[in-house]
Amino acid sequence: MKYVDTNQVQKNMNGRLLKNNILKSVFFLATIFGLIVLAVLIIRVIIQGASWINMDFLTNKLSTSPDRAGIMGAILGTFWLMVVVIPVTLILGVGTAIYLELYARKGRFQSFIQTNIANLAGVPSIVYGILGMTIFVRALDFGNVVLAGGLTMSLLVLPIIIVAAQESIRAVPQHLSEASYGMGATKWQTVKNIILPAALPGILTGSILSLSRAIGETAPLVVIGIPALLIPFPGGIMDRFTVLPMQIYYWTIDSSLVEEYANLAAATIIVLLVLLFLLNATAIIIRNKFQKRY
């Protein structure tokens, strides 16, 4: 201890503690600022739109008259969009994750695919809209129908689901698969009966959160030309449609002409937030229920 300068140690310690307290205060203030802004926005939306939510608003068609306008078409359009997005993203996303993690040989090709999937997860959503317009709307001549919109949104969330599924598969304890192999099971039997059930909570949680993003996106649908006014209720994947975010977008624009449209947009935001909160709550329940199972 005679070689240690206690005064210098105490001085360095005081400096580190001061820096720690300053940074902790900065991070706390940043968190409080974000929460305050979020609370102000939510309160403003609730005050402006809550009184407009009633059964007629939820069940009526779109109308140029604010008093008779409803969002049932947008709700059904969101439902049919998810009918396309959910099977496409889950089948392709989970299948790709299983192949990359459990079957693909480790090497340059696998690393190349992995790197590109990670990069695609950060591509702006409007780029996927341009891709969907080029391939599904024009090249395949689907038009701006549910199928084109669903496939476009599938491209948007597919990289996120792949990454989430890969992380869930990696988190499965290795001794479970080794025990399965030791009992004489084949690789596919091990994947189907051991790895996938153990990884399922993480896969479902990541998938639900990704689908929440798909429900709330607007830019890709604007690019492929999804309408928002005075269209019939969609009844299948080849029908024209609109979704809740698109309706919010157009009513917000039209509020400069008709003030009541701002209230309709706020009411639609409340409905969309409730839907997203339900999806996120489902993801939390799944995670909490199964996180200690294995």
PDB file of C-alpha atoms in Angstrom, residues 56-212:
ATOM      1  CA  ASP A  56     -71.776   4.333 -35.582  1.00  0.00           C
ATOM      2  CA  PHE A  57     -68.172   5.491 -35.913  1.00  0.00           C
ATOM      3  CA  LEU A  58     -66.935   1.905 -35.628  1.00  0.00           C
ATOM      4  CA  THR A  59     -69.474   0.383 -38.021  1.00  0.00           C
ATOM      5  CA  ASN A  60     -70.214   3.025 -40.678  1.00  0.00           C
ATOM      6  CA  LYS A  61     -68.573   3.400 -44.064  1.00  0.00           C
ATOM      7  CA  LEU A  62     -66.349   6.300 -45.008  1.00  0.00           C
ATOM      8  CA  SER A  63     -68.230   9.466 -45.825  1.00  0.00           C
ATOM      9  CA  THR A  64     -67.507  13.026 -46.876  1.00  0.00           C
ATOM     10  CA  SER A  65     -69.754  14.107 -44.006  1.00  0.00           C
ATOM     11  CA  PRO A  66     -67.834  13.976 -40.691  1.00  0.00           C
ATOM     12  CA  ASP A  67     -71.017  13.218 -38.752  1.00  0.00           C
ATOM     13  CA  ARG A  68     -71.670  10.038 -40.748  1.00  0.00           C
ATOM     14  CA  ALA A  69     -68.070   8.905 -41.338  1.00  0.00           C
ATOM     15  CA  GLY A  70     -66.944   5.553 -39.945  1.00  0.00           C
ATOM     16  CA  ILE A  71     -63.912   3.296 -39.978  1.00  0.00           C
ATOM     17  CA  MET A  72     -65.385  -0.172 -40.491  1.00  0.00           C
ATOM     18  CA  GLY A  73     -63.807  -0.315 -43.953  1.00  0.00           C
ATOM     19  CA  ALA A  74     -60.397   0.525 -42.497  1.00  0.00           C
ATOM     20  CA  ILE A  75     -60.829  -2.060 -39.721  1.00  0.00           C
ATOM     21  CA  LEU A  76     -61.754  -4.779 -42.227  1.00  0.00           C
ATOM     22  CA  GLY A  77     -58.886  -3.692 -44.485  1.00  0.00           C
ATOM     23  CA  THR A  78     -56.451  -4.020 -41.585  1.00  0.00           C
ATOM     24  CA  PHE A  79     -57.858  -7.469 -40.833  1.00  0.00           C
ATOM     25  CA  TRP A  80     -57.489  -8.689 -44.419  1.00  0.00           C
ATOM     26  CA  LEU A  81     -53.990  -7.207 -44.599  1.00  0.00           C
ATOM     27  CA  MET A  82     -52.994  -9.310 -41.580  1.00  0.00           C
ATOM     28  CA  VAL A  83     -54.584 -12.381 -43.206  1.00  0.00           C
ATOM     29  CA  VAL A  84     -51.901 -12.056 -45.893  1.00  0.00           C
ATOM     30  CA  VAL A  85     -49.015 -10.806 -43.740  1.00  0.00           C
ATOM     31  CA  ILE A  86     -49.200 -13.334 -40.871  1.00  0.00           C
ATOM     32  CA  PRO A  87     -48.861 -16.639 -42.805  1.00  0.00           C
ATOM     33  CA  VAL A  88     -46.327 -15.233 -45.287  1.00  0.00           C
ATOM     34  CA  THR A  89     -44.023 -13.761 -42.652  1.00  0.00           C
ATOM     35  CA  LEU A  90     -44.275 -16.631 -40.171  1.00  0.00           C
ATOM     36  CA  ILE A  91     -43.712 -19.398 -42.712  1.00  0.00           C
ATOM     37  CA  LEU A  92     -40.907 -17.670 -44.612  1.00  0.00           C
ATOM     38  CA  GLY A  93     -39.371 -15.967 -41.590  1.00  0.00           C
ATOM     39  CA  VAL A  94     -39.245 -18.961 -39.252  1.00  0.00           C
ATOM     40  CA  GLY A  95     -38.257 -21.293 -42.091  1.00  0.00           C
ATOM     41  CA  THR A  96     -35.369 -19.027 -43.081  1.00  0.00           C
ATOM     42  CA  ALA A  97     -34.220 -18.751 -39.462  1.00  0.00           C
ATOM     43  CA  ILE A  98     -34.260 -22.546 -39.034  1.00  0.00           C
ATOM     44  CA  TYR A  99     -32.248 -23.027 -42.207  1.00  0.00           C
ATOM     45  CA  LEU A 100     -29.642 -20.388 -41.388  1.00  0.00           C
ATOM     46  CA  GLU A 101     -29.174 -21.510 -37.784  1.00  0.00           C
ATOM     47  CA  LEU A 102     -29.473 -25.283 -38.027  1.00  0.00           C
ATOM     48  CA  TYR A 103     -28.881 -26.409 -41.606  1.00  0.00           C
ATOM     49  CA  ALA A 104     -26.750 -23.885 -43.505  1.00  0.00           C
ATOM     50  CA  ARG A 105     -23.014 -24.474 -43.486  1.00  0.00           C
ATOM     51  CA  LYS A 106     -21.016 -21.803 -41.737  1.00  0.00           C
ATOM     52  CA  GLY A 107     -19.053 -19.903 -44.332  1.00  0.00           C
ATOM     53  CA  ARG A 108     -18.944 -16.859 -46.569  1.00  0.00           C
ATOM     54  CA  PHE A 109     -22.297 -17.540 -48.211  1.00  0.00           C
ATOM     55  CA  GLN A 110     -24.075 -17.918 -44.874  1.00  0.00           C
ATOM     56  CA  SER A 111     -22.358 -14.793 -43.532  1.00  0.00           C
ATOM     57  CA  PHE A 112     -23.333 -12.899 -46.695  1.00  0.00           C
ATOM     58  CA  ILE A 113     -27.008 -13.826 -46.272  1.00  0.00           C
ATOM     59  CA  GLN A 114     -26.920 -13.044 -42.549  1.00  0.00           C
ATOM     60  CA  THR A 115     -25.355  -9.624 -43.121  1.00  0.00           C
ATOM     61  CA  ASN A 116     -27.886  -8.685 -45.788  1.00  0.00           C
ATOM     62  CA  ILE A 117     -30.838  -9.752 -43.629  1.00  0.00           C
ATOM     63  CA  ALA A 118     -29.541  -7.595 -40.783  1.00  0.00           C
ATOM     64  CA  ASN A 119     -29.103  -4.657 -43.172  1.00  0.00           C
ATOM     65  CA  LEU A 120     -32.601  -5.093 -44.631  1.00  0.00           C
ATOM     66  CA  ALA A 121     -34.079  -4.768 -41.138  1.00  0.00           C
ATOM     67  CA  GLY A 122     -32.892  -1.148 -41.101  1.00  0.00           C
ATOM     68  CA  VAL A 123     -34.035  -0.110 -44.580  1.00  0.00           C
ATOM     69  CA  PRO A 124     -36.617   2.754 -44.546  1.00  0.00           C
ATOM     70  CA  SER A 125     -40.159   1.529 -45.028  1.00  0.00           C
ATOM     71  CA  ILE A 126     -40.793   3.709 -48.072  1.00  0.00           C
ATOM     72  CA  VAL A 127     -38.141   1.716 -49.972  1.00  0.00           C
ATOM     73  CA  TYR A 128     -40.255  -1.402 -49.466  1.00  0.00           C
ATOM     74  CA  GLY A 129     -43.215   0.552 -50.794  1.00  0.00           C
ATOM     75  CA  ILE A 130     -41.306   1.318 -54.000  1.00  0.00           C
ATOM     76  CA  LEU A 131     -40.323  -2.359 -54.272  1.00  0.00           C
ATOM     77  CA  GLY A 132     -43.920  -3.471 -53.733  1.00  0.00           C
ATOM     78  CA  MET A 133     -45.203  -1.013 -56.340  1.00  0.00           C
ATOM     79  CA  THR A 134     -42.630  -2.223 -58.865  1.00  0.00           C
ATOM     80  CA  ILE A 135     -43.135  -5.964 -58.340  1.00  0.00           C
ATOM     81  CA  PHE A 136     -46.648  -6.593 -57.045  1.00  0.00           C
ATOM     82  CA  VAL A 137     -48.636  -3.640 -58.408  1.00  0.00           C
ATOM     83  CA  ARG A 138     -47.014  -3.244 -61.837  1.00  0.00           C
ATOM     84  CA  ALA A 139     -44.952  -6.300 -62.788  1.00  0.00           C
ATOM     85  CA  LEU A 140     -47.452  -8.882 -61.478  1.00  0.00           C
ATOM     86  CA  ASP A 141     -50.388  -6.534 -62.210  1.00  0.00           C
ATOM     87  CA  PHE A 142     -52.173  -7.137 -58.923  1.00  0.00           C
ATOM     88  CA  GLY A 143     -53.179  -3.508 -58.597  1.00  0.00           C
ATOM     89  CA  ASN A 144     -53.628  -1.772 -55.250  1.00  0.00           C
ATOM     90  CA  VAL A 145     -55.490  -4.666 -53.627  1.00  0.00           C
ATOM     91  CA  VAL A 146     -55.099  -6.469 -50.299  1.00  0.00           C
ATOM     92  CA  LEU A 147     -52.703  -9.076 -51.739  1.00  0.00           C
ATOM     93  CA  ALA A 148     -50.272  -6.457 -53.073  1.00  0.00           C
ATOM     94  CA  GLY A 149     -50.387  -4.496 -49.827  1.00  0.00           C
ATOM     95  CA  GLY A 150     -49.981  -7.620 -47.693  1.00  0.00           C
ATOM     96  CA  LEU A 151     -46.985  -8.870 -49.656  1.00  0.00           C
ATOM     97  CA  THR A 152     -45.390  -5.409 -49.483  1.00  0.00           C
ATOM     98  CA  MET A 153     -45.830  -5.243 -45.707  1.00  0.00           C
ATOM     99  CA  SER A 154     -44.516  -8.813 -45.455  1.00  0.00           C
ATOM    100  CA  LEU A 155     -41.281  -7.691 -47.101  1.00  0.00           C
ATOM    101  CA  LEU A 156     -41.075  -4.888 -44.540  1.00  0.00           C
ATOM    102  CA  VAL A 157     -41.294  -7.060 -41.409  1.00  0.00           C
ATOM    103  CA  LEU A 158     -39.770 -10.283 -42.750  1.00  0.00           C
ATOM    104  CA  PRO A 159     -36.130  -9.391 -41.884  1.00  0.00           C
ATOM    105  CA  ILE A 160     -37.174  -8.450 -38.334  1.00  0.00           C
ATOM    106  CA  ILE A 161     -38.985 -11.755 -37.825  1.00  0.00           C
ATOM    107  CA  ILE A 162     -36.021 -13.702 -39.223  1.00  0.00           C
ATOM    108  CA  VAL A 163     -33.613 -12.011 -36.814  1.00  0.00           C
ATOM    109  CA  ALA A 164     -35.988 -12.504 -33.856  1.00  0.00           C
ATOM    110  CA  ALA A 165     -36.465 -16.184 -34.711  1.00  0.00           C
ATOM    111  CA  GLN A 166     -32.708 -16.710 -35.040  1.00  0.00           C
ATOM    112  CA  GLU A 167     -32.070 -15.169 -31.644  1.00  0.00           C
ATOM    113  CA  SER A 168     -34.777 -17.373 -30.101  1.00  0.00           C
ATOM    114  CA  ILE A 169     -33.283 -20.508 -31.644  1.00  0.00           C
ATOM    115  CA  ARG A 170     -29.803 -19.575 -30.416  1.00  0.00           C
ATOM    116  CA  ALA A 171     -31.187 -19.103 -26.902  1.00  0.00           C
ATOM    117  CA  VAL A 172     -32.342 -22.730 -26.682  1.00  0.00           C
ATOM    118  CA  PRO A 173     -29.968 -24.605 -24.329  1.00  0.00           C
ATOM    119  CA  GLN A 174     -27.678 -26.862 -26.322  1.00  0.00           C
ATOM    120  CA  HIS A 175     -28.032 -29.761 -23.886  1.00  0.00           C
ATOM    121  CA  LEU A 176     -31.676 -30.187 -24.942  1.00  0.00           C
ATOM    122  CA  SER A 177     -30.773 -30.942 -28.552  1.00  0.00           C
ATOM    123  CA  GLU A 178     -27.801 -33.061 -27.494  1.00  0.00           C
ATOM    124  CA  ALA A 179     -30.068 -35.151 -25.276  1.00  0.00           C
ATOM    125  CA  SER A 180     -32.450 -35.614 -28.210  1.00  0.00           C
ATOM    126  CA  TYR A 181     -29.632 -36.772 -30.472  1.00  0.00           C
ATOM    127  CA  GLY A 182     -28.445 -39.095 -27.699  1.00  0.00           C
ATOM    128  CA  MET A 183     -31.877 -40.733 -27.633  1.00  0.00           C
ATOM    129  CA  GLY A 184     -31.553 -41.512 -31.350  1.00  0.00           C
ATOM    130  CA  ALA A 185     -33.747 -38.716 -32.771  1.00  0.00           C
ATOM    131  CA  THR A 186     -33.046 -37.390 -36.245  1.00  0.00           C
ATOM    132  CA  LYS A 187     -32.169 -33.768 -36.822  1.00  0.00           C
ATOM    133  CA  TRP A 188     -35.668 -32.857 -38.046  1.00  0.00           C
ATOM    134  CA  GLN A 189     -37.267 -34.660 -35.108  1.00  0.00           C
ATOM    135  CA  THR A 190     -35.025 -32.681 -32.778  1.00  0.00           C
ATOM    136  CA  VAL A 191     -35.894 -29.409 -34.504  1.00  0.00           C
ATOM    137  CA  LYS A 192     -39.639 -30.149 -34.541  1.00  0.00           C
ATOM    138  CA  ASN A 193     -40.040 -31.616 -31.059  1.00  0.00           C
ATOM    139  CA  ILE A 194     -37.317 -29.910 -29.020  1.00  0.00           C
ATOM    140  CA  ILE A 195     -35.871 -26.736 -30.542  1.00  0.00           C
ATOM    141  CA  LEU A 196     -39.001 -25.158 -31.995  1.00  0.00           C
ATOM    142  CA  PRO A 197     -41.187 -25.642 -28.883  1.00  0.00           C
ATOM    143  CA  ALA A 198     -38.429 -24.170 -26.722  1.00  0.00           C
ATOM    144  CA  ALA A 199     -37.911 -21.224 -29.070  1.00  0.00           C
ATOM    145  CA  LEU A 200     -41.623 -20.665 -29.718  1.00  0.00           C
ATOM    146  CA  PRO A 201     -42.201 -17.986 -27.010  1.00  0.00           C
ATOM    147  CA  GLY A 202     -39.405 -15.808 -28.335  1.00  0.00           C
ATOM    148  CA  ILE A 203     -40.481 -16.360 -31.932  1.00  0.00           C
ATOM    149  CA  LEU A 204     -44.092 -15.445 -31.178  1.00  0.00           C
ATOM    150  CA  THR A 205     -43.076 -12.392 -29.140  1.00  0.00           C
ATOM    151  CA  GLY A 206     -40.837 -11.062 -31.914  1.00  0.00           C
ATOM    152  CA  SER A 207     -43.457 -11.857 -34.547  1.00  0.00           C
ATOM    153  CA  ILE A 208     -46.272 -10.070 -32.705  1.00  0.00           C
ATOM    154  CA  LEU A 209     -44.127  -6.970 -32.172  1.00  0.00           C
ATOM    155  CA  SER A 210     -43.167  -7.023 -35.860  1.00  0.00           C
ATOM    156  CA  LEU A 211     -46.800  -7.358 -36.907  1.00  0.00           C
ATOM    157  CA  SER A 212     -47.578  -4.363 -34.699  1.00  0.00           C
TER     158      SER A 212
END
